[in-house]
CSV table of C-alpha atoms and ligand atoms in Angstrom, one decimal:
chain,number,residue,atom,x,y,z
A,290,UNK,CA,181.4,81.2,59.0
A,291,UNK,CA,181.9,80.6,62.7
A,292,UNK,CA,179.2,79.0,64.7
A,293,UNK,CA,176.3,81.6,65.5
A,294,UNK,CA,174.6,81.1,69.1
A,295,UNK,CA,170.7,80.8,69.0
A,296,UNK,CA,168.7,83.8,70.3
A,297,UNK,CA,167.9,81.5,73.4
A,298,UNK,CA,171.6,80.7,74.0
A,299,UNK,CA,172.5,84.4,74.1
A,300,UNK,CA,169.3,85.3,76.2
A,301,UNK,CA,170.2,82.6,78.9
A,302,UNK,CA,173.9,83.6,78.8
A,303,UNK,CA,172.5,87.3,79.5
A,304,UNK,CA,171.0,85.9,82.5
A,305,UNK,CA,167.4,85.9,81.3
A,306,UNK,CA,165.2,83.1,82.9
A,307,UNK,CA,163.1,80.6,80.8
A,308,UNK,CA,160.0,81.9,82.2
A,309,UNK,CA,160.9,85.5,80.8
A,310,UNK,CA,161.9,84.1,77.6
A,311,UNK,CA,158.4,82.8,77.3
A,312,UNK,CA,156.8,85.8,78.4
A,313,UNK,CA,158.9,87.6,75.8
A,314,UNK,CA,157.9,85.2,72.9
A,315,UNK,CA,154.3,85.9,74.2
A,316,UNK,CA,154.7,89.7,74.0
A,317,UNK,CA,156.2,89.5,70.5
A,318,UNK,CA,153.5,87.3,69.3
A,319,UNK,CA,150.9,90.1,70.5
A,320,UNK,CA,153.0,93.0,69.0
A,321,UNK,CA,153.3,91.2,65.6
A,322,UNK,CA,149.4,90.8,65.8
A,323,UNK,CA,149.7,87.1,65.6
A,324,UNK,CA,147.5,84.5,67.9
A,325,UNK,CA,148.7,82.9,70.9
A,326,UNK,CA,149.0,79.6,68.8
A,327,UNK,CA,152.2,81.2,67.3
A,328,UNK,CA,154.1,81.4,70.8
A,329,UNK,CA,155.5,77.9,70.7
A,330,UNK,CA,156.6,78.5,67.0
A,331,UNK,CA,158.4,81.8,67.8
A,332,UNK,CA,160.0,80.0,70.9
A,333,UNK,CA,160.9,77.0,68.8
A,334,UNK,CA,162.6,79.3,66.1
A,335,UNK,CA,164.5,81.4,68.7
A,336,UNK,CA,165.8,78.0,70.4
A,337,UNK,CA,167.0,76.7,67.4
A,338,UNK,CA,167.7,78.8,64.5
A,339,UNK,CA,171.3,80.9,64.9
A,340,UNK,CA,170.9,84.4,65.9
A,341,UNK,CA,170.7,86.9,63.3
A,342,UNK,CA,173.6,89.2,63.6
A,343,UNK,CA,172.8,93.0,63.3
A,344,UNK,CA,174.7,96.2,62.2
A,345,UNK,CA,173.3,99.2,63.1
A,346,UNK,CA,174.5,102.3,61.3
A,347,UNK,CA,173.6,106.0,62.0
A,348,UNK,CA,173.3,108.6,59.2
A,349,UNK,CA,171.7,112.2,59.0
A,350,UNK,CA,169.3,111.4,62.0
A,351,UNK,CA,168.3,112.5,65.7
A,352,UNK,CA,169.1,109.2,67.2
A,353,UNK,CA,165.3,109.0,68.7
A,354,UNK,CA,164.6,105.9,66.5
A,355,UNK,CA,167.3,104.3,68.9
A,356,UNK,CA,165.9,106.2,71.8
A,357,UNK,CA,162.4,104.6,71.0
A,358,UNK,CA,163.8,101.2,70.5
A,359,UNK,CA,165.5,101.1,73.9
A,360,UNK,CA,162.6,102.7,75.8
A,361,UNK,CA,160.2,99.8,74.5
A,362,UNK,CA,157.4,99.8,77.1
A,363,UNK,CA,158.1,96.5,78.3
A,364,UNK,CA,161.4,96.5,80.2
A,365,UNK,CA,161.8,92.7,79.3
A,366,UNK,CA,161.7,93.2,75.5
A,367,UNK,CA,164.3,96.1,75.9
A,368,UNK,CA,166.6,93.7,77.7
A,369,UNK,CA,166.1,91.0,75.5
A,370,UNK,CA,166.6,92.8,72.2
A,371,UNK,CA,169.4,95.2,73.8
A,372,UNK,CA,171.5,92.3,74.8
A,373,UNK,CA,171.1,90.7,71.4
A,374,UNK,CA,171.9,93.8,69.4
A,375,UNK,CA,174.9,95.1,71.5
A,376,UNK,CA,176.9,91.9,70.6
A,377,UNK,CA,177.6,93.2,67.0
A,378,UNK,CA,177.7,96.7,66.1
A,379,UNK,CA,175.9,99.7,67.0
A,380,UNK,CA,178.3,102.8,67.3
A,381,UNK,CA,175.7,104.4,69.5
A,382,UNK,CA,174.9,101.7,72.2
A,383,UNK,CA,178.3,99.9,71.8
A,384,UNK,CA,181.2,100.7,74.5
A,385,UNK,CA,183.8,100.9,71.6
A,386,UNK,CA,184.6,104.3,69.9
A,387,UNK,CA,186.9,105.7,67.2
A,388,UNK,CA,189.2,103.2,65.6
A,389,UNK,CA,187.9,100.3,68.1
A,390,UNK,CA,184.7,100.7,66.7
A,391,UNK,CA,185.5,100.7,62.9
A,392,UNK,CA,187.5,97.5,63.7
A,393,UNK,CA,184.5,96.0,65.2
A,394,UNK,CA,182.4,96.9,62.1
A,395,UNK,CA,184.9,95.2,59.8
A,396,UNK,CA,185.2,92.3,62.1
A,397,UNK,CA,181.4,91.7,62.1
A,398,UNK,CA,181.0,92.0,58.3
A,399,UNK,CA,184.0,89.7,57.5
A,400,UNK,CA,182.7,87.0,60.1
A,401,UNK,CA,179.0,87.1,59.2
A,402,UNK,CA,179.3,88.0,55.4
A,403,UNK,CA,175.9,87.4,53.7
A,404,UNK,CA,174.1,86.4,57.1
A,405,UNK,CA,173.9,90.1,58.9
A,406,UNK,CA,170.9,92.4,58.8
A,407,UNK,CA,171.9,95.8,58.3
A,408,UNK,CA,169.8,98.4,60.1
A,409,UNK,CA,170.1,101.8,59.2
A,410,UNK,CA,169.0,104.9,61.2
A,411,UNK,CA,169.0,108.2,59.3
A,412,UNK,CA,169.9,108.6,55.7
A,413,UNK,CA,173.1,109.4,53.7
A,414,UNK,CA,173.4,113.2,52.3
A,415,UNK,CA,174.9,112.9,48.8
A,416,UNK,CA,175.9,116.7,48.0
A,417,UNK,CA,179.4,117.5,48.0
A,418,UNK,CA,180.3,113.9,47.9
A,419,UNK,CA,178.6,112.8,51.0
A,420,UNK,CA,180.7,115.4,53.2
A,421,UNK,CA,177.8,116.4,55.4
A,422,UNK,CA,177.8,113.4,57.2
A,423,UNK,CA,181.3,111.8,58.1
A,424,UNK,CA,181.8,108.7,60.2
A,425,UNK,CA,185.4,107.6,61.1
A,426,UNK,CA,186.7,110.2,58.7
A,427,UNK,CA,184.7,109.0,55.8
A,428,UNK,CA,181.3,109.8,54.2
A,429,UNK,CA,178.6,108.0,55.7
A,430,UNK,CA,177.5,107.0,52.2
A,431,UNK,CA,180.5,105.1,51.7
A,432,UNK,CA,180.2,103.2,55.0
A,433,UNK,CA,176.6,102.5,54.2
A,434,UNK,CA,177.5,101.1,50.7
A,435,UNK,CA,180.4,99.0,52.0
A,436,UNK,CA,178.3,97.4,54.9
A,437,UNK,CA,175.3,96.7,52.5
A,438,UNK,CA,177.4,94.9,50.0
A,439,UNK,CA,177.4,91.7,52.1
A,440,UNK,CA,174.1,92.2,54.1
A,441,UNK,CA,171.3,89.8,53.8
A,442,UNK,CA,168.7,92.4,54.0
A,443,UNK,CA,168.3,95.9,55.2
A,444,UNK,CA,166.1,97.5,57.6
A,445,UNK,CA,165.3,101.3,56.9
A,446,UNK,CA,164.6,102.5,60.5
A,447,UNK,CA,162.1,105.5,60.7
A,448,UNK,CA,161.0,108.2,58.3
A,449,UNK,CA,164.8,109.4,57.7
A,450,UNK,CA,165.7,106.1,56.3
A,451,UNK,CA,162.3,105.3,54.7
A,452,UNK,CA,161.6,108.4,52.8
A,453,UNK,CA,164.1,111.2,54.0
A,454,UNK,CA,162.2,113.0,56.7
A,455,UNK,CA,162.9,116.8,57.6
A,456,UNK,CA,166.6,116.8,56.5
A,457,UNK,CA,165.3,115.9,52.8
A,458,UNK,CA,162.5,118.9,52.6
A,459,UNK,CA,162.9,121.1,50.1
A,460,UNK,CA,165.3,122.6,49.1
A,461,UNK,CA,167.3,119.9,50.7
A,462,UNK,CA,170.8,121.4,50.6
A,463,UNK,CA,172.6,118.3,51.6
A,464,UNK,CA,170.6,116.1,49.2
A,465,UNK,CA,169.7,113.7,52.3
A,466,UNK,CA,168.6,110.6,50.3
A,467,UNK,CA,166.5,107.6,51.7
A,468,UNK,CA,168.1,104.4,51.7
A,469,UNK,CA,166.2,102.8,48.8
A,470,UNK,CA,167.4,105.2,46.5
A,471,UNK,CA,171.1,104.4,47.3
A,472,UNK,CA,171.1,100.6,47.9
A,473,UNK,CA,169.0,99.2,45.0
A,474,UNK,CA,170.2,95.4,44.9
A,475,UNK,CA,169.0,94.2,48.4
A,476,UNK,CA,165.8,93.6,50.2
A,477,UNK,CA,164.7,96.7,52.2
A,478,UNK,CA,162.2,96.5,54.9
A,479,UNK,CA,161.1,100.1,55.6
A,480,UNK,CA,159.7,100.6,59.2
A,481,UNK,CA,158.7,104.4,59.0
A,482,UNK,CA,157.4,106.8,61.9
A,483,UNK,CA,159.2,109.5,63.7
A,484,UNK,CA,160.2,107.4,65.8
A,485,UNK,CA,158.8,104.0,64.8
A,486,UNK,CA,156.6,102.3,67.6
A,487,UNK,CA,159.2,100.5,69.7
A,488,UNK,CA,157.5,97.2,69.9
A,489,UNK,CA,157.2,97.2,65.9
A,490,UNK,CA,161.0,97.8,65.9
A,491,UNK,CA,161.8,94.8,68.3
A,492,UNK,CA,159.0,92.7,66.7
A,493,UNK,CA,160.5,93.2,63.2
A,494,UNK,CA,164.1,92.2,64.3
A,495,UNK,CA,162.6,89.2,66.1
A,496,UNK,CA,160.8,88.1,63.4
A,497,UNK,CA,163.5,88.3,61.1
B,113,LIG,S1,163.1,109.1,61.8
B,113,LIG,FE1,162.6,110.7,63.1
B,113,LIG,S2,163.0,109.8,65.4
B,113,LIG,FE2,163.9,108.5,63.6
B,113,LIG,S3,166.1,109.4,63.6
B,113,LIG,FE3,164.7,110.3,61.8
B,113,LIG,S4,164.1,112.2,62.8
B,113,LIG,FE4,164.9,111.1,64.6
């Protein structure tokens, strides 16, 4: 596997100052309910551990989990996490589209096999072979299973991914299904809420 930069290296490269970085560590500790004594540990981990690559997929959803995330109350948190995430794959946030985006997804999977976190917003509809949600000409459920195969762990963002939400309400014509019922062999971190609290989302990514 190729060298992965540390979170701190990425932040510095994105123009974030040391002072802002330390402020970010303090805010993250507070958001996670940790005492200020943990701030140096968070800083140390971010300075020395390789950045965790993140793939962010979108199934049946309204994109407001993403909206919540990028509108994190503190602009610094938003800038920091956004700059870390947009390096990998998020078909909503990234500049690439179409075949270019599909290639970026495959490249990331191959480059970081077994190392990346798969963040999923929304859920796959299973009825009619998944035809109710098509990504790049294929059912989303296929993309989800493919990306999950080599993921270290999965984050189920929001109520859609965690338990189904509105689209899974009876009679659930598309058979919208939460992530844990489709992917059963990986650790899944559920972050429910519609949308989840932005600071909780950034805190989970940073913690991991
Ligand atoms: S959990 Fe709620 S906010 Fe998030 S994508 Fe689903 S409907 Fe939208």
